[in-house]
One Martini backbone bead per residue (centre of mass of N, CA, C, O) as a GRO file, in nm:
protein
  306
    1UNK     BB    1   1.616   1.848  -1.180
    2UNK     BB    2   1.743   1.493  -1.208
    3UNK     BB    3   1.512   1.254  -1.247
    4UNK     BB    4   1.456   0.887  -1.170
    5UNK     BB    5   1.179   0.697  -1.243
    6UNK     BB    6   1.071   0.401  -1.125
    7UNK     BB    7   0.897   0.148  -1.303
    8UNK     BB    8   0.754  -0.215  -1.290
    9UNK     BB    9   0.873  -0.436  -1.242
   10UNK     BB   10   0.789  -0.797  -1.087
   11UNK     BB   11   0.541  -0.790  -0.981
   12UNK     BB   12   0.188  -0.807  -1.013
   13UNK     BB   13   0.190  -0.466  -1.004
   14UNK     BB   14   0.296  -0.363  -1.253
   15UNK     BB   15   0.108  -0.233  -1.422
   16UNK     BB   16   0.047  -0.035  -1.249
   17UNK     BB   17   0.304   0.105  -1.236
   18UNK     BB   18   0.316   0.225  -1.528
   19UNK     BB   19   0.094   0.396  -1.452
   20UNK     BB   20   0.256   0.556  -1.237
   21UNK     BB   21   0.529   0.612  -1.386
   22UNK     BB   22   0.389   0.804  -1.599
   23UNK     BB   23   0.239   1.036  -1.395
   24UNK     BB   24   0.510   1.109  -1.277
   25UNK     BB   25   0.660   1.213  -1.512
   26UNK     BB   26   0.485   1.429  -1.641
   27UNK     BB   27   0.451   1.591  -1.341
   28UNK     BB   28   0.774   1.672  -1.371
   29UNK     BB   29   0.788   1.800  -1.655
   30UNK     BB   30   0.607   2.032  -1.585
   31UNK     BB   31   0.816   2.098  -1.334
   32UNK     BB   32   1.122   2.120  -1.512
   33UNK     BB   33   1.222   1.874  -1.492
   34UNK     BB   34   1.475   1.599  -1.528
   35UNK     BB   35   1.350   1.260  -1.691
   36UNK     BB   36   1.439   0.958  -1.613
   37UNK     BB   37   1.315   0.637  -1.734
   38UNK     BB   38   1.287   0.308  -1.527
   39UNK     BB   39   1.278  -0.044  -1.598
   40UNK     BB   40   1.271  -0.231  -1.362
   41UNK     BB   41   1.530  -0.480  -1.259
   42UNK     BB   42   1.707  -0.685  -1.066
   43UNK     BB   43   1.915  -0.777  -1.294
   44UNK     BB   44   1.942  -0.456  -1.384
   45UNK     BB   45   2.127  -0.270  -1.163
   46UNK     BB   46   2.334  -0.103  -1.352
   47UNK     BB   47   2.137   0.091  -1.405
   48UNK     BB   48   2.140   0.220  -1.091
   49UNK     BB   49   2.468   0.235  -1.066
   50UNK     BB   50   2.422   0.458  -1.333
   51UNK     BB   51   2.301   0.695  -1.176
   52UNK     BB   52   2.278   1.034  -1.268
   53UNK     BB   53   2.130   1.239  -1.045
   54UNK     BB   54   1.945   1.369  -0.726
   55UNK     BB   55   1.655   1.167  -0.786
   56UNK     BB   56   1.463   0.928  -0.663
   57UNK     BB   57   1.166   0.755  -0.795
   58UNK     BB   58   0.917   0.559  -0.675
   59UNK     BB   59   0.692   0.374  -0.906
   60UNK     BB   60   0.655   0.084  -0.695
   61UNK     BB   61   0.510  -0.243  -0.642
   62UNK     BB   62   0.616  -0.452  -0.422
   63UNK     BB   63   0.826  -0.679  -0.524
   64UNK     BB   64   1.148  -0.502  -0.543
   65UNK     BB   65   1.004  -0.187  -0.411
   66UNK     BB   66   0.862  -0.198  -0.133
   67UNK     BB   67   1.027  -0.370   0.057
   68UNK     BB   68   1.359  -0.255   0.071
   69UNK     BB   69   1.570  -0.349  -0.155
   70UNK     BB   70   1.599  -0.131  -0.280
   71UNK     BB   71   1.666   0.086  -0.109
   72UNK     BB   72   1.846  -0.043   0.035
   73UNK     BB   73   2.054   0.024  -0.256
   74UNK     BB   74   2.031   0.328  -0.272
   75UNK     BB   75   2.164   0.371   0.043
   76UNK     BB   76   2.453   0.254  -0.079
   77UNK     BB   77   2.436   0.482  -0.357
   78UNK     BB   78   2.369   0.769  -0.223
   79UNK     BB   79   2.041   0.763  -0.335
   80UNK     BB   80   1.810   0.972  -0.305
   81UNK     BB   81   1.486   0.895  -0.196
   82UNK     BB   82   1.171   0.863  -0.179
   83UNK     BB   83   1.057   0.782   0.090
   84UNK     BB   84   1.073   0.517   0.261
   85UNK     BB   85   1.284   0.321   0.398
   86UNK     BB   86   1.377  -0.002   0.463
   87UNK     BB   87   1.188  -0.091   0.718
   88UNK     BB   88   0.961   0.037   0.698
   89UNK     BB   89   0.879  -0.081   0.405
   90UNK     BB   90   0.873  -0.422   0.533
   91UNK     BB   91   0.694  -0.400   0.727
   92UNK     BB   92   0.430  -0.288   0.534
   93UNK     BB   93   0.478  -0.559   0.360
   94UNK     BB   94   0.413  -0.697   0.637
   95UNK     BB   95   0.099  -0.772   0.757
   96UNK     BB   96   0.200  -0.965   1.057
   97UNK     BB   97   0.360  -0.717   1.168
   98UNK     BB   98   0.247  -0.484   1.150
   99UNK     BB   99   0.021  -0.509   1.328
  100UNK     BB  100   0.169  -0.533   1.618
  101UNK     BB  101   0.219  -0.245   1.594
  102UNK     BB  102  -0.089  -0.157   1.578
  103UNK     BB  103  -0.153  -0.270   1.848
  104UNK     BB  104   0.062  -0.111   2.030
  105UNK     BB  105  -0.117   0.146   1.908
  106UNK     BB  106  -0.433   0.098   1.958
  107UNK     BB  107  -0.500  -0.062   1.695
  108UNK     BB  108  -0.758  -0.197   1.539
  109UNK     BB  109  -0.779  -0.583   1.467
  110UNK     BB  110  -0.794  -0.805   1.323
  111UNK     BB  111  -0.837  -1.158   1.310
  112UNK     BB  112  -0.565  -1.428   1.303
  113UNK     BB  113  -0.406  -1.616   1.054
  114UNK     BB  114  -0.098  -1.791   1.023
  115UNK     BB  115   0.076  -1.913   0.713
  116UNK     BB  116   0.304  -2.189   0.651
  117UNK     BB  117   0.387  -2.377   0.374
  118UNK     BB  118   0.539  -2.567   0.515
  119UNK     BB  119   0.350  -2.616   0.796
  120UNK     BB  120   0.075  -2.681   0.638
  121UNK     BB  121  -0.247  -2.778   0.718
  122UNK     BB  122  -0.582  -2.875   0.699
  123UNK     BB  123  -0.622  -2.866   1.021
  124UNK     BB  124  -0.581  -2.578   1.110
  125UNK     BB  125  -0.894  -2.458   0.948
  126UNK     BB  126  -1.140  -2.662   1.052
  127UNK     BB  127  -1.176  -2.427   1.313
  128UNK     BB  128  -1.266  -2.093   1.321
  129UNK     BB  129  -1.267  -1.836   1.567
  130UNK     BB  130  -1.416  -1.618   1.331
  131UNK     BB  131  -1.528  -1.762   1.066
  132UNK     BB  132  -1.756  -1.655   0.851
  133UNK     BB  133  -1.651  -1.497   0.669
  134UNK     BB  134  -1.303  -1.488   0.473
  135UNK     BB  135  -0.992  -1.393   0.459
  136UNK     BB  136  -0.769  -1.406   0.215
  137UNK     BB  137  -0.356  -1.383   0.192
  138UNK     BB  138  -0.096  -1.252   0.101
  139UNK     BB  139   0.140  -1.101   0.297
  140UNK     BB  140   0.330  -0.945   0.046
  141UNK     BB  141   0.060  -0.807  -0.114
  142UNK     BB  142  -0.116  -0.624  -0.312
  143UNK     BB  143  -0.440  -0.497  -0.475
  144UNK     BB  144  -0.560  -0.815  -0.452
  145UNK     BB  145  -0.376  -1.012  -0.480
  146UNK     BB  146  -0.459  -1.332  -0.419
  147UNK     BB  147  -0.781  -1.301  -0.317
  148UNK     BB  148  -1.016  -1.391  -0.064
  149UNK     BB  149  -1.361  -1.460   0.008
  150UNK     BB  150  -1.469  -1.690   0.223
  151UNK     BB  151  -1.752  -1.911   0.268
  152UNK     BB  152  -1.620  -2.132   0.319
  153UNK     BB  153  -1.413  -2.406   0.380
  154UNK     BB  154  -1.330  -2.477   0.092
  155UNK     BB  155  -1.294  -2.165  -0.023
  156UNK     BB  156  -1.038  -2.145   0.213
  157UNK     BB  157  -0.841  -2.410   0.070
  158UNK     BB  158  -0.832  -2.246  -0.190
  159UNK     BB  159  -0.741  -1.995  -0.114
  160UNK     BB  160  -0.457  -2.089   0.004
  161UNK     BB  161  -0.347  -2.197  -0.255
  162UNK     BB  162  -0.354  -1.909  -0.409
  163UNK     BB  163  -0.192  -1.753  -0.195
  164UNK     BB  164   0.089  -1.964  -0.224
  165UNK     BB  165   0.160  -1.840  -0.508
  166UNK     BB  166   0.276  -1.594  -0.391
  167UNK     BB  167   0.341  -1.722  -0.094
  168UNK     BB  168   0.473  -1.826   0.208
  169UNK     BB  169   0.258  -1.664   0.353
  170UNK     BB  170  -0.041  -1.653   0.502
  171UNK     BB  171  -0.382  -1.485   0.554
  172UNK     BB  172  -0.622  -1.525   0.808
  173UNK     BB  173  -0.904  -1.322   0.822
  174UNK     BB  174  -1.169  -1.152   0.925
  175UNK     BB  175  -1.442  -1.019   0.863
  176UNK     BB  176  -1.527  -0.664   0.801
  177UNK     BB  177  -1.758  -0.507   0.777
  178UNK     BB  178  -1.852  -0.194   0.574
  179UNK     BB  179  -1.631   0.132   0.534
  180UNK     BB  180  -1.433   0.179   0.289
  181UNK     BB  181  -1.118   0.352   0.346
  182UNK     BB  182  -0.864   0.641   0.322
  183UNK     BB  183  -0.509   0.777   0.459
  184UNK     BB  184  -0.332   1.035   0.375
  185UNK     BB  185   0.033   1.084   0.460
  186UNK     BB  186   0.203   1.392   0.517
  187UNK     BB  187   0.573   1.450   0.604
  188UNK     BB  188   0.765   1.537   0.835
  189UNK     BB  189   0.957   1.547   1.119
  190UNK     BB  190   0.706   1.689   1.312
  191UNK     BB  191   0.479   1.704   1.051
  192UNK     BB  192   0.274   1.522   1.041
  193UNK     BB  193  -0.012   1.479   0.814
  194UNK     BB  194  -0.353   1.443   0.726
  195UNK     BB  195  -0.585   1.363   0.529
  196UNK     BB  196  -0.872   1.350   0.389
  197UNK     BB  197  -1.100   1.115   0.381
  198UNK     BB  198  -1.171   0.861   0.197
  199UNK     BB  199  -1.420   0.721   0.046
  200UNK     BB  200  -1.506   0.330  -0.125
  201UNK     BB  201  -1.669   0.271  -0.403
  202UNK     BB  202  -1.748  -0.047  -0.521
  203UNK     BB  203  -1.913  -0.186  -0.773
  204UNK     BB  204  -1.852  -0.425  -0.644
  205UNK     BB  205  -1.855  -0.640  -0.365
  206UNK     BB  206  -1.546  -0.538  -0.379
  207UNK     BB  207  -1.252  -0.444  -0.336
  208UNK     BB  208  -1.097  -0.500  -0.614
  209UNK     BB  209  -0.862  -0.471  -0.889
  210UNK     BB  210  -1.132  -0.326  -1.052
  211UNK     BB  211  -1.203  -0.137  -0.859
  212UNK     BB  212  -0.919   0.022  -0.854
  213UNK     BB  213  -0.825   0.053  -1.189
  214UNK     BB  214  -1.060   0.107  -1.319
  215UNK     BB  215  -1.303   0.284  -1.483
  216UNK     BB  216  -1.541   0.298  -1.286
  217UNK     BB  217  -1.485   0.100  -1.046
  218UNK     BB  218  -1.550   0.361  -0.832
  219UNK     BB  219  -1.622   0.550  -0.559
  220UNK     BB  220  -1.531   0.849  -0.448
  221UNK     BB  221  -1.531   1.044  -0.122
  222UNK     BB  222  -1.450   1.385  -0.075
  223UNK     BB  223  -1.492   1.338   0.215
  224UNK     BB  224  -1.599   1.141   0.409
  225UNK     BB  225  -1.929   0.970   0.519
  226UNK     BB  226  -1.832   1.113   0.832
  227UNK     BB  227  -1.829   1.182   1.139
  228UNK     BB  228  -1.604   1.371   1.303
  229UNK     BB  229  -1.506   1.184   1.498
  230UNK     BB  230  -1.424   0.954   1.340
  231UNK     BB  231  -1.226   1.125   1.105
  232UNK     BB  232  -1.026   1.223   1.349
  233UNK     BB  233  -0.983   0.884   1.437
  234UNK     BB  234  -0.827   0.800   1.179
  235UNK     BB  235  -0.620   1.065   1.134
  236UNK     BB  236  -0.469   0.952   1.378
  237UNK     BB  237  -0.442   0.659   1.312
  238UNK     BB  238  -0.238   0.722   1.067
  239UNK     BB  239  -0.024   0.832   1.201
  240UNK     BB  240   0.028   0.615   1.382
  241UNK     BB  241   0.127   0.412   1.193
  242UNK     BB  242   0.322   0.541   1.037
  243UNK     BB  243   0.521   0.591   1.282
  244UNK     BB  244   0.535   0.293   1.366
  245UNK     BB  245   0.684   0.201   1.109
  246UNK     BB  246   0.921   0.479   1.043
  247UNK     BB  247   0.766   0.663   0.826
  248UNK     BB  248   0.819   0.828   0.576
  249UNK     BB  249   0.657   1.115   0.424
  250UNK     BB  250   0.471   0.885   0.259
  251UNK     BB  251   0.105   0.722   0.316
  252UNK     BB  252  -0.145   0.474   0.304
  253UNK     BB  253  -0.423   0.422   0.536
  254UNK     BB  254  -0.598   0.151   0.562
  255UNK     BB  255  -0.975   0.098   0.634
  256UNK     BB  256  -1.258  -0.031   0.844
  257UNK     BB  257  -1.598   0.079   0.894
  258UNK     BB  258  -1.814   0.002   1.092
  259UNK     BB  259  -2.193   0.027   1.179
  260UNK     BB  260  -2.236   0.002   1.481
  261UNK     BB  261  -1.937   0.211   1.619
  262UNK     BB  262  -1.705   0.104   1.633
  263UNK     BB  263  -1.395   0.032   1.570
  264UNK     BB  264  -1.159   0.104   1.355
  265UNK     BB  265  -0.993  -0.086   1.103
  266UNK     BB  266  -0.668  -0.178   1.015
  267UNK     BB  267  -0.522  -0.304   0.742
  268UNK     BB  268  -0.286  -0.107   0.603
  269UNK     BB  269   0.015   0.004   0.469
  270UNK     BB  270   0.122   0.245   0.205
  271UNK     BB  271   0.447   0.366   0.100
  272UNK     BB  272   0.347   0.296  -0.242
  273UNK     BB  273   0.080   0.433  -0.349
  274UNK     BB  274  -0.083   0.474  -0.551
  275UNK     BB  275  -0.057   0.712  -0.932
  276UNK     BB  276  -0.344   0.634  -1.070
  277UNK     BB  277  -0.576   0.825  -1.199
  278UNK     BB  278  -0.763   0.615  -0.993
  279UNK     BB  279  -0.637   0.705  -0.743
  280UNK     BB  280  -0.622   0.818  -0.362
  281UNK     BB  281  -0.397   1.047  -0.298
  282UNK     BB  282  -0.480   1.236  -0.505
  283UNK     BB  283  -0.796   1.263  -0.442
  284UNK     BB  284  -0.660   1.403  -0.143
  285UNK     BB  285  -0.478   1.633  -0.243
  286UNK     BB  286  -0.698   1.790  -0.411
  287UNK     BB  287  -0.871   1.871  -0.138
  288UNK     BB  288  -0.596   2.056  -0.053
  289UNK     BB  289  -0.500   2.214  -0.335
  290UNK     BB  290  -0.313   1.964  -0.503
  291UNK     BB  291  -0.159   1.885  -0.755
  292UNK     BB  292   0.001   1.663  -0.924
  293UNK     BB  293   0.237   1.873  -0.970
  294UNK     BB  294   0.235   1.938  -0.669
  295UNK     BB  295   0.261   1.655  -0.486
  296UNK     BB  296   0.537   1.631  -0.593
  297UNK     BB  297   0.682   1.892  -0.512
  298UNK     BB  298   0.673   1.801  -0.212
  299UNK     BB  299   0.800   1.520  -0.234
  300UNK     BB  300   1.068   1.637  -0.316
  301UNK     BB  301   1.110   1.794  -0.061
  302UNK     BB  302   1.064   1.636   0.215
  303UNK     BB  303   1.333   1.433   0.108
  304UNK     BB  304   1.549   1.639   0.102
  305UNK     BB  305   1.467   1.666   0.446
  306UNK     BB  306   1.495   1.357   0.585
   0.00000   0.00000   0.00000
């Protein structure tokens, strides 16, 4: 076939998608397809509307590749292309809104305050119902670009200034200690299956961007080190996350297991997770038998069907 992979854009999380679509080039042409990559440009569309191809591969993360506008325009100029259409897309680049989904379908999730910078007052702020320590995040940014973990008053009204840099609405979440995983979930309409569990220890004292992303940033341990009972309501509760959000082909869904015993906590949905040497989604396929030029063409398969 002939493939175009796009990757690179505009978002904060470019550097990481350069490495994605570089490793997605790779595998599909030694899967001896011809392909084409494009470093995208929300500007420069005239390249994706001249695009002559069988199949679009989206290797791109964040605003203006994960979350439905390029899709709707795919859509509109019907190239077939990789992972879940506009709606899906959108929904789970919104993490106040995805939140809702995953309510909806009984899966817990943290306590959050939703702050829009119109409306945005210190006074807000002033007295938190799940107190210290606090998530601050950018409502639709991924890899933990613009991520606090406020340990104090101060340190909550700085992270929200900064998390404002990147996003107009900002999300602050009670903290839930535990064991970060992630289930990477793959398949068609009535056949989607979760794959084995990640857990993910990060060297830093967080999972932040460099422990995702450099070289022994983390360790991943596959399948995760955790009783039968835990790993199949993971499971289950990414498949249902997935479906809630009417997510197609592939996605990962994160979670954080409490040491309590008590239910996991599902962070968000990635309908585009990384693709680079160090991602998760990889070394959850590689466990089920799947190399990675074998894991791209189940996902050119897949959407071919969708």
């Amino acid at each position: 076939m002939k493939i175009a992979v796009l990757y690179g854009g505009v978002s904060a999380e470019r550097e990481v998608s350069l490495s994605t679509g570089k490793q997605m080039m790779t595998a599909l042409q030694e899967k001896g397809h011809e392909v084409v990559g494009v470093d995208f440009h929300p500007d420069r569309l005239q390249e994706i509307i001249a695009l002559d191809v069988d199949m679009v591969v989206l290797g791109l993360h964040g605003k203006y590749g994960e979350d439905g506008r390029l899709q709707s325009v795919l859509d509109m100029l019907k190239l077939p292309y990789v992972g879940s259409g506009v709606m899906a897309s959108a929904l789970a680049m919104d993490k106040a809104r995805s939140k809702q989904f995953f309510q909806g379908a009984g899966i817990r999730t943290a306590k959050e305050l939703v702050l829009d910078r119109k409306l945005y007052k210190e006074a807000q702020v002033e007295t938190l119902e799940f107190g210290f320590p606090a998530v601050v995040k950018p409502n639709h940014e991924g890899s933990t670009i613009g991520l606090t973990i406020a340990q104090s008053l101060a340190d909550l009204k700085a992270g929200i200034e900064t998390a404002f840099k990147h996003d107009t609405t900002v999300l602050v979440e009670e903290f839930i200690a535990g064991t970060e995983v992630t289930v990477a979930v793959m398949g068609g309409k009535g056949a989607v299956r979760a794959l084995p569990v990640v857990e993910i220890v990060p060297k830093n004292t967080y999972y932040d961007y460099e422990s995702k992303y450099a070289a022994g940033g983390s360790e991943h341990f596959v399948p995760a080190r955790l009783d039968e009972a835990t790993t199949a309501l993971l499971q289950k509760q990414a498949v249902q996350a997935h479906e809630a959000l009417g997510c197609e082909v592939y996605s990962r869904v994160d979670f954080i297991v409490p040491p309590d015993g008590s239910a996991p906590v599902i962070l968000e949905v990635n309908t585009l997770p990384g693709m680079t040497p160090t991602s998760l989604f990889p070394d959850a396929a590689r466990e089920i038998g799947l190399s990675y030029p074998d894991m791209m063409e189940e996902l050119i398969t897949l959407s071919l069907n969708k």
